[in-house]
Amino acid sequence: MRWNSPSVFLYNAIQQPHVIALTMICSMLLLSGCQIPDLFGASEGAPLPDDFSGRASVDSSADVGIKEFFDDPTLTFLIGQGLASNQELQIRNWEVQVASNEVLSRRGAYLPFVTVGAEGGVDRTSRFTPLGAAEDQLTYPGSGGANFPDPIGNVRLSANLLWRIDVWRELRNARDAAEQRLCEAIELRNYFVTQLVAEVADNYYELAALDQRLVYLNQTIELQKKSLEVAKFQKDAARGTELGVQRFLAEVRKNESEKLIVSQRIIEVENRINFLVGRYPQAVDRVGWDFIKLDSQPLHVGVPSQLLLNRRDIQAAEREVAASGLDVLVARARFFPRFDITASVGYEAFNPRYLFDPGAFIANAAGGLVAPLLNKKAIQADYKNANARQIQAIYHYQRTVLNAFTEVANGISKVEKYRSSVELKHSQVKALEESVSVATQLFQNARAEYIDVLFSQRDLLEARTDLIETKQQQLSAIVNTYQALGGGFLMSNAGDVYDEHFTPEPPQMDGGMGVPPVPDNFDMTSASGKASLVTGSEDQAPPAASVTEILLPPAPAPGKVSLESVQTEDETQPPSLGEVSLTPPVGDAALPPSLREDSL
């Protein structure tokens, strides 16, 4: 037999235990990592245009605070109440708290787990077993040769340690993903703030428009009643017929019916605003239609790349892209061996009187290296699912950017078109007002038919209604464009923002369970099975909540999100997926050559 034959080499290797251990570890690493599936990538989206269909400006109205943009203290007060009391917003605040708690949980996962415990019990072993026969021959120190009692007790006090060594950054990547989703929850909450501001303002202007419609209906009804009296007088004087009287009467009744419908709509819009600000139905204060000057303010659209910073939903989608990339790394780490360390120290004895004797001291430590070898389909499925969710997050980001751009483009076009339409309708209403005046005078002097007066009054009312609706749509377009640009989060130009702890925490019971607050005037002394709530005066408005201002954690500057490597602390992640270009980056956005200071 040759000394360099394979059998001799294998025999010599077996005689060295460290060689066997090293061989097993290398085999575990190779077998674990050789079956990792390939990743799929998402196609890169189209770059953002340089402007909004030829419209751009240096400044953006998204940087204008709520107080300065709307310039209406009554509306600002309603918005403040909504930010303090809206229930949906409070739900979003607690979602942020849940995400924050998840970060705390993930942060502790990669640190050692230390527990302290006490154990006690008895054990009796059969004497017809090797262990039982041996126990009959054993004595314990200091007993003078006495045997252990039967049954034998056992008491243990120990501190135990369990530590999973995060070799592949699985636990730290999970922590970083939770931190990204915390920022995502904050941005989604902030995006809802902008939506809430826009919805309150939109309903506020609709309420003012309905009030003006009611004013025009009352004016038209009064005018038609006067024409009805003239028609009756002419009939009595044999200068008219009953037909004219009935036509004027029918028109009066039609407008009175329309007045009731508008009044009902006012109640519904008021209650919608009350719901948004978190209070029960009551009268809503508002300014008159003629005092609304929102359409007189310039609307600066900025450049499309500014949407990446100003739109909270885009920032939230960007956070989800980063978090889903980290999830892929977490799933990838499960293919590799897991290294656990366990240790414990303490005291153990069969009798409590010997528990703290120096001889009862115990200590142990062990390490385990475990790797998946067979039946890894579940791990592969989780890895593929993480990759699929990553691609979904990328497409969702691209879709969010596209939707934001489309909303702004539609909004600024609608503002421009409706502004021109309002100017034309003003001219139409002015001409019809003159025609009604002329027709009324001619009818009173018996120089015109009643039908001319009837049609001119009807046309004037329809034109006024169309004018109000068109201007309301214009105001709605301005509000929605302001929200689409990312505005509605800053309370003022001073940079004050919404506070996530706007309202105090709910009261706690002794056991720690939260209970809803009970009004002071809640009467539980009524008849059995019934409870009556004594309501206060309707004239008493709830006090405005105080505003506490804080700065929320900043979002990363949008631009190019690279999933090649995710930098965390001082280490770099292994490759995950190709890069997704989110262009153009806001910090490096170059203004288009045709940029001008024009605004809508």
Coordinates of C-alpha atoms in Angstrom, one line a residue, residues 26-600:
C26 CA -17.3 23.9 5.2
S27 CA -19.8 21.3 3.9
M28 CA -22.6 23.0 5.8
L29 CA -21.7 26.3 4.3
L30 CA -21.4 25.0 0.8
L31 CA -24.6 22.9 0.9
S32 CA -26.5 25.7 2.5
G33 CA -25.6 28.4 0.0
C34 CA -25.6 26.4 -3.2
Q35 CA -29.4 26.2 -3.5
I36 CA -30.3 29.9 -3.2
P37 CA -32.7 30.8 -6.1
D38 CA -31.9 33.6 -8.5
L39 CA -33.6 37.0 -7.9
F40 CA -35.8 38.9 -10.4
G41 CA -35.6 42.6 -11.0
A42 CA -38.1 45.3 -11.9
S43 CA -37.9 47.4 -15.1
E44 CA -36.8 50.9 -14.6
G45 CA -39.5 53.6 -14.9
A46 CA -39.5 56.5 -17.2
P47 CA -37.7 59.6 -15.9
L48 CA -39.7 62.6 -14.6
P49 CA -40.4 65.3 -17.1
D50 CA -38.7 68.7 -16.6
D51 CA -42.0 70.6 -16.2
F52 CA -45.8 70.1 -16.0
S53 CA -46.8 70.4 -19.7
G54 CA -44.8 73.6 -20.1
R55 CA -45.7 75.0 -16.7
A56 CA -43.0 75.4 -14.1
S57 CA -41.8 77.9 -11.5
V58 CA -38.9 78.3 -9.1
D59 CA -41.1 78.3 -6.0
S60 CA -43.7 75.7 -5.0
S61 CA -47.0 76.4 -3.2
A62 CA -46.4 73.2 -1.2
D63 CA -43.9 75.3 0.9
V64 CA -46.7 77.7 1.9
G65 CA -48.3 77.1 5.3
I66 CA -52.0 76.5 5.8
K67 CA -52.6 79.9 7.5
E68 CA -51.0 81.8 4.7
F69 CA -52.4 79.8 1.8
F70 CA -56.1 79.9 2.8
D71 CA -55.9 83.3 4.7
D72 CA -59.1 82.5 6.5
P73 CA -59.0 82.3 10.3
T74 CA -62.4 80.5 10.4
L75 CA -61.2 77.8 8.1
T76 CA -57.9 77.5 9.9
F77 CA -59.7 77.1 13.2
L78 CA -61.7 74.2 11.7
I79 CA -58.6 72.6 10.3
G80 CA -56.9 72.9 13.7
Q81 CA -59.9 71.2 15.3
G82 CA -59.7 68.4 12.8
L83 CA -56.0 67.8 13.5
A84 CA -56.8 67.6 17.2
S85 CA -59.9 65.5 17.2
N86 CA -60.3 63.5 13.9
Q87 CA -60.6 59.8 14.9
E88 CA -59.0 58.5 11.7
L89 CA -56.0 60.6 12.4
Q90 CA -55.8 59.3 15.9
I91 CA -55.8 55.8 14.5
R92 CA -52.9 56.7 12.3
N93 CA -51.0 58.1 15.3
W94 CA -51.4 54.8 17.1
E95 CA -50.3 52.9 14.0
V96 CA -47.1 55.0 14.2
Q97 CA -46.8 53.9 17.9
V98 CA -47.2 50.2 16.9
A99 CA -44.5 50.6 14.3
S100 CA -42.3 52.2 16.9
N101 CA -42.8 49.3 19.3
E102 CA -41.9 46.9 16.5
V103 CA -38.6 48.7 16.2
L104 CA -37.9 48.2 19.9
S105 CA -38.7 44.5 19.6
R106 CA -36.4 44.1 16.6
R107 CA -33.6 46.0 18.3
G108 CA -33.5 43.5 21.2
A109 CA -33.6 40.4 19.0
Y110 CA -29.8 40.4 18.2
L111 CA -28.8 41.0 21.8
P112 CA -28.3 38.2 24.4
F113 CA -31.4 37.1 26.2
V114 CA -30.8 36.6 29.9
T115 CA -33.3 35.0 32.2
V116 CA -33.3 34.2 35.9
G117 CA -35.3 31.1 37.1
A118 CA -35.9 28.7 40.0
E119 CA -36.7 25.1 39.6
G120 CA -37.7 22.4 42.1
G121 CA -38.9 18.8 42.1
V122 CA -38.3 15.2 43.2
D123 CA -37.1 12.2 41.2
R124 CA -37.2 8.5 42.1
T125 CA -35.2 6.0 39.9
S126 CA -35.9 2.3 39.8
R127 CA -33.2 0.3 41.6
F128 CA -33.3 -2.3 38.9
T129 CA -31.7 0.1 36.4
P130 CA -28.0 0.9 36.2
L131 CA -28.6 4.5 37.4
G132 CA -30.8 3.4 40.3
A133 CA -28.3 0.7 41.4
A134 CA -25.4 3.3 41.3
E135 CA -27.4 5.8 43.4
D136 CA -27.6 3.2 46.2
Q137 CA -23.8 3.2 46.4
L138 CA -23.4 7.0 46.4
T139 CA -22.9 9.3 49.3
Y140 CA -22.8 13.1 49.5
P141 CA -20.1 15.3 51.2
G142 CA -20.5 16.1 54.9
S143 CA -23.1 13.3 55.4
G144 CA -20.7 10.9 57.3
G145 CA -21.2 8.3 54.6
A146 CA -25.0 8.6 54.3
N147 CA -26.7 7.8 51.0
F148 CA -28.9 10.2 49.1
P149 CA -32.5 10.3 50.1
D150 CA -35.1 8.3 48.1
P151 CA -36.9 9.9 46.4
I152 CA -34.2 12.5 45.7
G153 CA -35.1 16.1 45.5
N154 CA -33.6 18.8 43.3
V155 CA -33.6 22.6 43.8
R156 CA -32.0 25.0 41.3
L157 CA -31.4 28.7 41.1
S158 CA -29.7 29.9 37.9
A159 CA -29.2 32.7 35.4
N160 CA -29.5 31.6 31.8
L161 CA -28.2 33.1 28.6
L162 CA -29.3 32.5 25.0
W163 CA -27.5 34.4 22.3
R164 CA -28.0 34.0 18.6
I165 CA -24.9 35.3 16.9
D166 CA -26.0 37.5 14.0
V167 CA -23.3 36.4 11.6
W168 CA -25.3 37.1 8.4
R169 CA -27.0 40.3 9.8
E170 CA -30.4 38.6 9.6
L171 CA -31.6 40.2 12.9
R172 CA -30.0 43.6 12.3
N173 CA -31.5 43.7 8.8
A174 CA -34.9 43.0 10.3
R175 CA -34.3 45.8 12.7
D176 CA -33.4 48.2 9.9
A177 CA -36.5 47.1 7.9
A178 CA -38.7 47.9 11.0
E179 CA -37.1 51.3 11.3
Q180 CA -37.9 52.0 7.6
R181 CA -41.5 50.9 8.1
L182 CA -41.7 53.2 11.2
C183 CA -40.7 56.1 8.9
E184 CA -43.2 54.8 6.3
A185 CA -46.0 54.9 8.9
I186 CA -45.1 58.4 9.9
E187 CA -45.2 59.5 6.2
L188 CA -48.5 57.8 5.6
R189 CA -49.9 59.6 8.6
N190 CA -48.5 62.9 7.3
Y191 CA -50.1 62.2 3.9
F192 CA -53.4 61.7 5.6
V193 CA -52.9 65.1 7.3
T194 CA -52.7 66.8 3.9
Q195 CA -55.8 64.9 2.7
L196 CA -57.7 65.9 5.8
V197 CA -56.8 69.6 5.3
A198 CA -57.9 69.4 1.7
E199 CA -61.2 67.7 2.5
V200 CA -62.1 70.1 5.3
A201 CA -61.3 73.1 3.0
D202 CA -63.2 71.6 0.0
N203 CA -66.4 71.0 2.1
Y204 CA -66.0 74.5 3.7
Y205 CA -66.1 76.1 0.3
E206 CA -69.0 73.9 -0.8
L207 CA -70.9 75.1 2.2
A208 CA -70.2 78.8 1.4
A209 CA -71.4 78.1 -2.2
L210 CA -74.6 76.5 -1.0
D211 CA -75.2 79.5 1.2
Q212 CA -74.9 81.8 -1.8
R213 CA -77.3 79.6 -3.8
L214 CA -79.8 80.0 -1.0
V215 CA -79.3 83.8 -1.2
Y216 CA -80.0 83.7 -5.0
L217 CA -83.0 81.5 -4.6
N218 CA -84.5 83.8 -2.0
Q219 CA -83.9 86.8 -4.3
T220 CA -85.5 85.0 -7.2
I221 CA -88.5 83.9 -5.2
E222 CA -89.1 87.4 -4.0
L223 CA -88.8 88.8 -7.5
Q224 CA -91.2 86.1 -8.9
K225 CA -93.7 86.8 -6.1
K226 CA -93.7 90.5 -7.2
S227 CA -94.2 89.4 -10.8
L228 CA -97.0 87.1 -9.6
E229 CA -98.8 90.1 -7.9
V230 CA -98.4 92.1 -11.1
A231 CA -99.9 89.2 -13.1
K232 CA -102.9 89.0 -10.8
F233 CA -103.4 92.8 -11.0
Q234 CA -103.3 92.6 -14.8
K235 CA -105.8 89.8 -14.8
D236 CA -108.1 91.7 -12.5
A237 CA -107.8 94.7 -14.9
A238 CA -108.6 92.5 -17.9
R239 CA -105.1 93.1 -19.3
G240 CA -103.8 89.5 -18.6
T241 CA -105.0 85.9 -18.3
E242 CA -105.0 83.2 -15.7
L243 CA -102.3 81.4 -17.6
G244 CA -99.7 84.0 -16.6
V245 CA -100.7 83.8 -13.0
Q246 CA -100.4 80.0 -12.9
R247 CA -97.0 80.0 -14.7
F248 CA -95.6 82.5 -12.2
L249 CA -97.1 80.5 -9.3
A250 CA -95.6 77.3 -10.6
E251 CA -92.2 78.9 -10.9
V252 CA -92.4 80.2 -7.3
R253 CA -93.3 76.7 -6.0
K254 CA -90.4 75.1 -8.0
N255 CA -87.9 77.4 -6.5
E256 CA -89.3 77.0 -3.0
S257 CA -88.9 73.3 -3.4
E258 CA -85.3 73.8 -4.7
K259 CA -84.7 75.9 -1.6
L260 CA -85.6 73.0 0.7
I261 CA -83.3 70.7 -1.2
V262 CA -80.4 73.2 -0.9
S263 CA -81.1 73.6 2.8
Q264 CA -80.9 69.8 3.3
R265 CA -77.6 69.7 1.4
I266 CA -76.3 72.5 3.7
I267 CA -77.1 70.3 6.7
E268 CA -75.3 67.3 5.2
V269 CA -72.2 69.3 4.3
E270 CA -72.1 70.8 7.8
N271 CA -72.3 67.4 9.3
R272 CA -69.6 66.2 7.0
I273 CA -67.3 68.9 8.3
N274 CA -68.3 68.1 11.9
F275 CA -67.4 64.5 11.3
L276 CA -64.0 65.5 9.9
V277 CA -63.2 67.7 12.9
G278 CA -64.4 65.0 15.3
R279 CA -67.6 66.5 16.8
Y280 CA -71.3 65.9 16.8
P281 CA -73.6 67.8 14.4
Q282 CA -73.8 71.6 15.1
A283 CA -73.7 74.8 13.1
V284 CA -70.5 75.5 11.3
D285 CA -69.1 79.0 11.2
R286 CA -68.0 80.2 7.7
V287 CA -67.4 83.5 5.9
G288 CA -69.6 84.8 3.1
W289 CA -69.2 83.7 -0.5
D290 CA -68.0 87.2 -1.5
F291 CA -65.2 87.2 1.1
I292 CA -63.5 84.1 -0.3
K293 CA -60.3 85.3 -2.1
L294 CA -58.5 82.0 -2.5
D295 CA -58.8 82.2 -6.3
S296 CA -57.0 85.6 -6.3
Q297 CA -53.8 84.1 -4.9
P298 CA -51.1 82.8 -7.3
L299 CA -50.5 79.1 -7.4
H300 CA -46.8 78.1 -7.9
V301 CA -46.3 74.6 -9.2
G302 CA -42.5 74.4 -8.9
V303 CA -40.8 71.6 -10.9
P304 CA -41.8 67.8 -10.9
S305 CA -38.7 66.7 -9.0
Q306 CA -39.9 68.7 -6.0
L307 CA -42.8 66.2 -5.7
L308 CA -40.2 63.6 -4.5
L309 CA -39.7 65.6 -1.3
N310 CA -43.0 67.3 -0.8
R311 CA -45.4 64.4 -1.4
R312 CA -45.6 62.2 1.7
D313 CA -47.0 59.2 -0.1
I314 CA -44.0 59.2 -2.4
Q315 CA -41.6 59.3 0.6
A316 CA -43.7 56.4 2.2
A317 CA -43.4 54.4 -1.0
E318 CA -39.6 55.0 -1.0
R319 CA -39.3 53.8 2.5
E320 CA -41.2 50.6 1.6
V321 CA -38.8 50.0 -1.3
A322 CA -35.9 50.1 1.2
A323 CA -37.6 47.9 3.7
S324 CA -38.6 45.3 1.2
G325 CA -34.9 45.2 0.0
L326 CA -33.9 44.5 3.6
D327 CA -36.6 41.8 3.8
V328 CA -34.9 40.0 0.9
L329 CA -31.6 40.0 2.8
V330 CA -33.3 38.6 5.9
A331 CA -34.8 35.8 3.9
R332 CA -31.5 35.1 2.2
A333 CA -29.7 34.7 5.6
R334 CA -31.9 31.8 6.5
F335 CA -30.1 29.6 3.9
F336 CA -26.9 29.8 6.0
P337 CA -26.0 28.1 9.3
R338 CA -27.3 29.6 12.5
F339 CA -24.9 29.9 15.4
D340 CA -26.4 29.9 18.9
I341 CA -24.6 30.2 22.3
T342 CA -26.2 29.0 25.5
A343 CA -24.8 29.4 29.0
S344 CA -26.0 29.3 32.6
V345 CA -24.6 29.8 36.1
G346 CA -26.2 29.2 39.5
Y347 CA -26.7 26.7 42.3
E348 CA -28.2 23.3 42.4
A349 CA -28.6 20.8 45.3
F350 CA -31.0 18.0 46.3
N351 CA -31.7 19.8 49.6
P352 CA -32.3 23.6 49.9
R353 CA -30.0 23.7 53.0
Y354 CA -27.1 22.9 50.7
L355 CA -28.2 25.3 47.9
F356 CA -25.7 28.1 48.6
D357 CA -22.8 25.9 49.6
P358 CA -19.8 26.6 47.3
G359 CA -19.9 23.0 46.2
A360 CA -23.4 23.5 44.8
F361 CA -22.2 26.1 42.3
I362 CA -22.9 25.1 38.6
A363 CA -21.9 26.6 35.3
N364 CA -22.2 25.5 31.7
A365 CA -21.7 27.0 28.2
A366 CA -22.3 25.5 24.8
G367 CA -22.4 26.6 21.2
G368 CA -24.5 25.2 18.4
L369 CA -24.1 25.5 14.6
V370 CA -27.2 24.4 12.7
A371 CA -27.8 24.7 9.0
P372 CA -30.8 23.6 6.8
L373 CA -29.9 20.6 4.7
L374 CA -33.1 18.9 3.5
N375 CA -36.6 20.1 2.8
K376 CA -35.7 23.8 2.2
K377 CA -38.7 24.5 0.0
A378 CA -40.3 26.7 2.7
I379 CA -37.1 28.8 3.0
Q380 CA -36.9 29.1 -0.8
A381 CA -40.6 30.1 -0.9
D382 CA -40.1 32.8 1.7
Y383 CA -37.1 34.1 -0.2
K384 CA -39.0 34.2 -3.5
N385 CA -42.0 35.9 -1.8
A386 CA -39.6 38.6 -0.3
N387 CA -38.3 39.2 -3.8
A388 CA -41.8 39.4 -5.2
R389 CA -42.8 41.9 -2.6
Q390 CA -39.7 43.9 -3.3
I391 CA -40.6 44.2 -7.0
Q392 CA -44.2 45.1 -6.0
A393 CA -42.8 47.9 -3.8
I394 CA -40.7 49.2 -6.7
Y395 CA -43.7 49.3 -9.1
H396 CA -45.8 50.9 -6.4
Y397 CA -43.2 53.6 -6.0
Q398 CA -43.2 54.2 -9.8
R399 CA -47.0 54.3 -9.8
T400 CA -47.1 56.7 -6.9
V401 CA -44.8 59.1 -8.6
L402 CA -46.7 58.9 -11.9
N403 CA -50.0 59.4 -10.0
A404 CA -48.6 62.5 -8.2
F405 CA -47.4 64.0 -11.5
T406 CA -50.8 63.3 -13.2
E407 CA -52.7 64.9 -10.3
V408 CA -50.7 68.1 -10.4
A409 CA -51.0 68.3 -14.3
N410 CA -54.7 67.8 -14.1
G411 CA -55.1 70.2 -11.3
I412 CA -53.2 73.1 -12.8
S413 CA -55.0 72.7 -16.1
K414 CA -58.4 72.6 -14.3
V415 CA -57.6 75.7 -12.3
E416 CA -56.7 77.6 -15.5
K417 CA -59.7 76.5 -17.5
Y418 CA -62.2 77.1 -14.7
R419 CA -60.8 80.5 -14.0
S420 CA -61.5 81.5 -17.6
S421 CA -64.9 79.9 -17.4
V422 CA -65.8 81.9 -14.3
E423 CA -64.8 85.2 -16.0
L424 CA -67.1 84.4 -18.9
K425 CA -70.0 83.4 -16.7
H426 CA -69.6 86.7 -14.8
S427 CA -70.3 88.5 -18.1
Q428 CA -73.3 86.2 -18.8
V429 CA -74.8 86.8 -15.3
K430 CA -74.3 90.6 -15.7
A431 CA -76.1 90.6 -19.1
L432 CA -79.0 88.4 -17.7
E433 CA -79.4 90.7 -14.7
E434 CA -79.9 93.6 -17.1
S435 CA -82.3 91.6 -19.2
V436 CA -84.4 90.7 -16.1
S437 CA -84.6 94.4 -15.1
V438 CA -85.7 95.4 -18.6
A439 CA -88.2 92.6 -18.9
T440 CA -89.7 93.4 -15.5
Q441 CA -90.2 97.1 -16.3
L442 CA -91.7 96.3 -19.7
F443 CA -94.1 93.7 -18.1
Q444 CA -95.2 96.2 -15.4
N445 CA -96.0 98.7 -18.1
A446 CA -97.8 96.1 -20.2
R447 CA -95.3 96.3 -23.0
A448 CA -94.0 92.8 -22.7
E449 CA -95.5 89.3 -22.2
Y450 CA -95.2 87.4 -19.0
I451 CA -93.3 84.7 -20.7
D452 CA -90.4 87.1 -21.4
V453 CA -90.2 87.9 -17.7
L454 CA -90.5 84.2 -16.7
F455 CA -87.8 83.1 -19.1
S456 CA -85.4 85.9 -18.2
Q457 CA -85.8 85.2 -14.4
R458 CA -85.3 81.4 -15.0
D459 CA -82.2 82.0 -17.2
L460 CA -80.7 84.3 -14.6
L461 CA -81.2 81.8 -11.8
E462 CA -79.6 79.0 -13.8
A463 CA -76.7 81.2 -14.8
R464 CA -76.1 82.3 -11.2
T465 CA -76.2 78.6 -10.1
D466 CA -73.8 77.6 -12.9
L467 CA -71.5 80.5 -11.9
I468 CA -71.5 79.3 -8.2
E469 CA -70.9 75.7 -9.2
T470 CA -68.1 76.7 -11.6
K471 CA -66.3 78.9 -9.0
Q472 CA -66.7 76.1 -6.4
Q473 CA -65.1 73.7 -8.8
Q474 CA -62.3 76.2 -9.3
L475 CA -61.8 76.5 -5.6
S476 CA -61.8 72.7 -5.2
A477 CA -59.2 72.4 -8.0
I478 CA -57.0 75.0 -6.2
V479 CA -57.3 73.1 -2.9
N480 CA -56.7 69.7 -4.6
T481 CA -53.7 71.0 -6.5
Y482 CA -52.3 72.4 -3.3
Q483 CA -52.6 69.0 -1.8
A484 CA -51.2 67.3 -4.9
L485 CA -48.1 69.5 -4.8
G486 CA -47.6 68.3 -1.2
G487 CA -49.0 71.3 0.6
G488 CA -51.2 71.1 3.7
F489 CA -48.7 69.9 6.2
L490 CA -47.0 73.1 7.3
M491 CA -49.2 75.0 9.7
S492 CA -47.5 78.3 8.8
N493 CA -44.6 79.6 6.8
A494 CA -42.5 79.6 10.0
G495 CA -42.1 75.8 9.5
D496 CA -44.5 74.6 12.2
V497 CA -45.7 71.1 11.5
Y498 CA -48.4 68.8 12.8
D499 CA -47.5 67.1 16.1
E500 CA -48.0 63.4 16.3
H501 CA -48.8 63.8 20.0
F502 CA -51.4 66.5 19.4
T503 CA -53.8 65.2 22.0
P504 CA -53.1 63.7 25.4
E505 CA -53.1 60.0 26.0
P506 CA -56.3 58.3 27.2
P507 CA -56.7 57.8 30.9
Q508 CA -55.5 54.5 32.3
M509 CA -57.1 52.1 34.9
D510 CA -55.1 50.7 37.8
G511 CA -54.6 47.5 35.8
G512 CA -53.3 49.4 32.8
M513 CA -56.4 49.0 30.6
G514 CA -57.5 52.1 28.7
V515 CA -61.1 53.2 29.1
P516 CA -63.0 55.8 27.1
P517 CA -63.6 59.1 29.0
V518 CA -67.1 59.5 30.5
P519 CA -68.7 63.0 30.5
D520 CA -69.1 64.7 33.8
N521 CA -72.8 65.2 33.2
F522 CA -73.5 61.5 32.4
D523 CA -76.5 60.5 34.5
M524 CA -76.7 56.8 35.4
T525 CA -79.5 57.2 38.0
S526 CA -82.4 56.9 35.5
A527 CA -84.7 54.0 35.0
S528 CA -83.3 50.5 35.0
G529 CA -81.7 49.6 31.7
K530 CA -81.6 53.2 30.6
A531 CA -79.1 56.0 30.8
S532 CA -79.8 59.6 29.9
L533 CA -77.1 62.1 28.8
V534 CA -77.8 65.7 29.7
T535 CA -76.5 67.7 26.8
G536 CA -75.2 71.3 27.2
S537 CA -76.4 74.3 25.4
E538 CA -76.1 74.3 21.6
D539 CA -74.5 77.7 21.7
Q540 CA -71.5 76.5 23.6
A541 CA -68.8 75.6 21.1
P542 CA -66.0 73.2 22.2
P543 CA -62.7 74.9 23.1
A544 CA -59.9 74.7 20.6
A545 CA -57.2 72.2 21.3
S546 CA -53.7 73.6 22.1
V547 CA -51.1 72.9 19.5
T548 CA -47.7 71.4 20.5
E549 CA -45.1 71.7 17.8
I550 CA -42.4 69.1 17.1
L551 CA -40.2 68.2 14.2
L552 CA -40.7 64.8 12.7
P553 CA -37.8 62.6 11.7
P554 CA -36.6 63.6 8.2
A555 CA -37.0 61.3 5.3
P556 CA -34.0 60.4 3.1
A557 CA -33.5 62.6 0.1
P558 CA -35.2 60.8 -2.8
G559 CA -33.1 60.1 -5.8
K560 CA -31.4 56.9 -6.7
V561 CA -32.4 54.1 -4.4
S562 CA -29.8 51.4 -4.7
L563 CA -30.6 47.9 -3.7
E564 CA -27.1 46.6 -4.5
S565 CA -26.1 47.4 -1.0
V566 CA -27.9 48.8 2.0
Q567 CA -25.5 50.6 4.2
T568 CA -26.2 50.2 7.9
E569 CA -23.9 51.3 10.7
D570 CA -20.4 50.4 9.5
E571 CA -21.2 47.3 7.5
T572 CA -22.4 46.7 3.9
Q573 CA -25.1 44.3 2.9
P574 CA -24.5 41.4 0.4
P575 CA -26.0 41.9 -3.1
S576 CA -29.8 41.7 -3.2
L577 CA -31.3 43.2 -6.4
G578 CA -30.3 45.5 -9.1
E579 CA -30.6 49.3 -8.7
V580 CA -33.8 51.2 -9.2
S581 CA -33.3 54.7 -10.5
L582 CA -35.6 57.3 -9.0
T583 CA -34.8 60.2 -11.2
P584 CA -34.3 63.1 -11.2
P585 CA -32.9 63.4 -7.6
V586 CA -34.3 66.5 -5.9
G587 CA -31.0 67.6 -4.5
D588 CA -29.5 67.7 -8.1
A589 CA -32.6 68.8 -10.0
A590 CA -31.7 71.2 -12.8
L591 CA -34.3 73.7 -13.7
P592 CA -35.5 73.4 -17.4
P593 CA -34.3 76.0 -19.8
S594 CA -37.8 77.3 -20.3
L595 CA -38.3 77.9 -16.6
R596 CA -40.1 81.1 -15.9
E597 CA -41.7 82.8 -12.9
D598 CA -45.2 82.5 -14.3
S599 CA -48.0 81.0 -12.2
L600 CA -51.6 80.1 -12.6

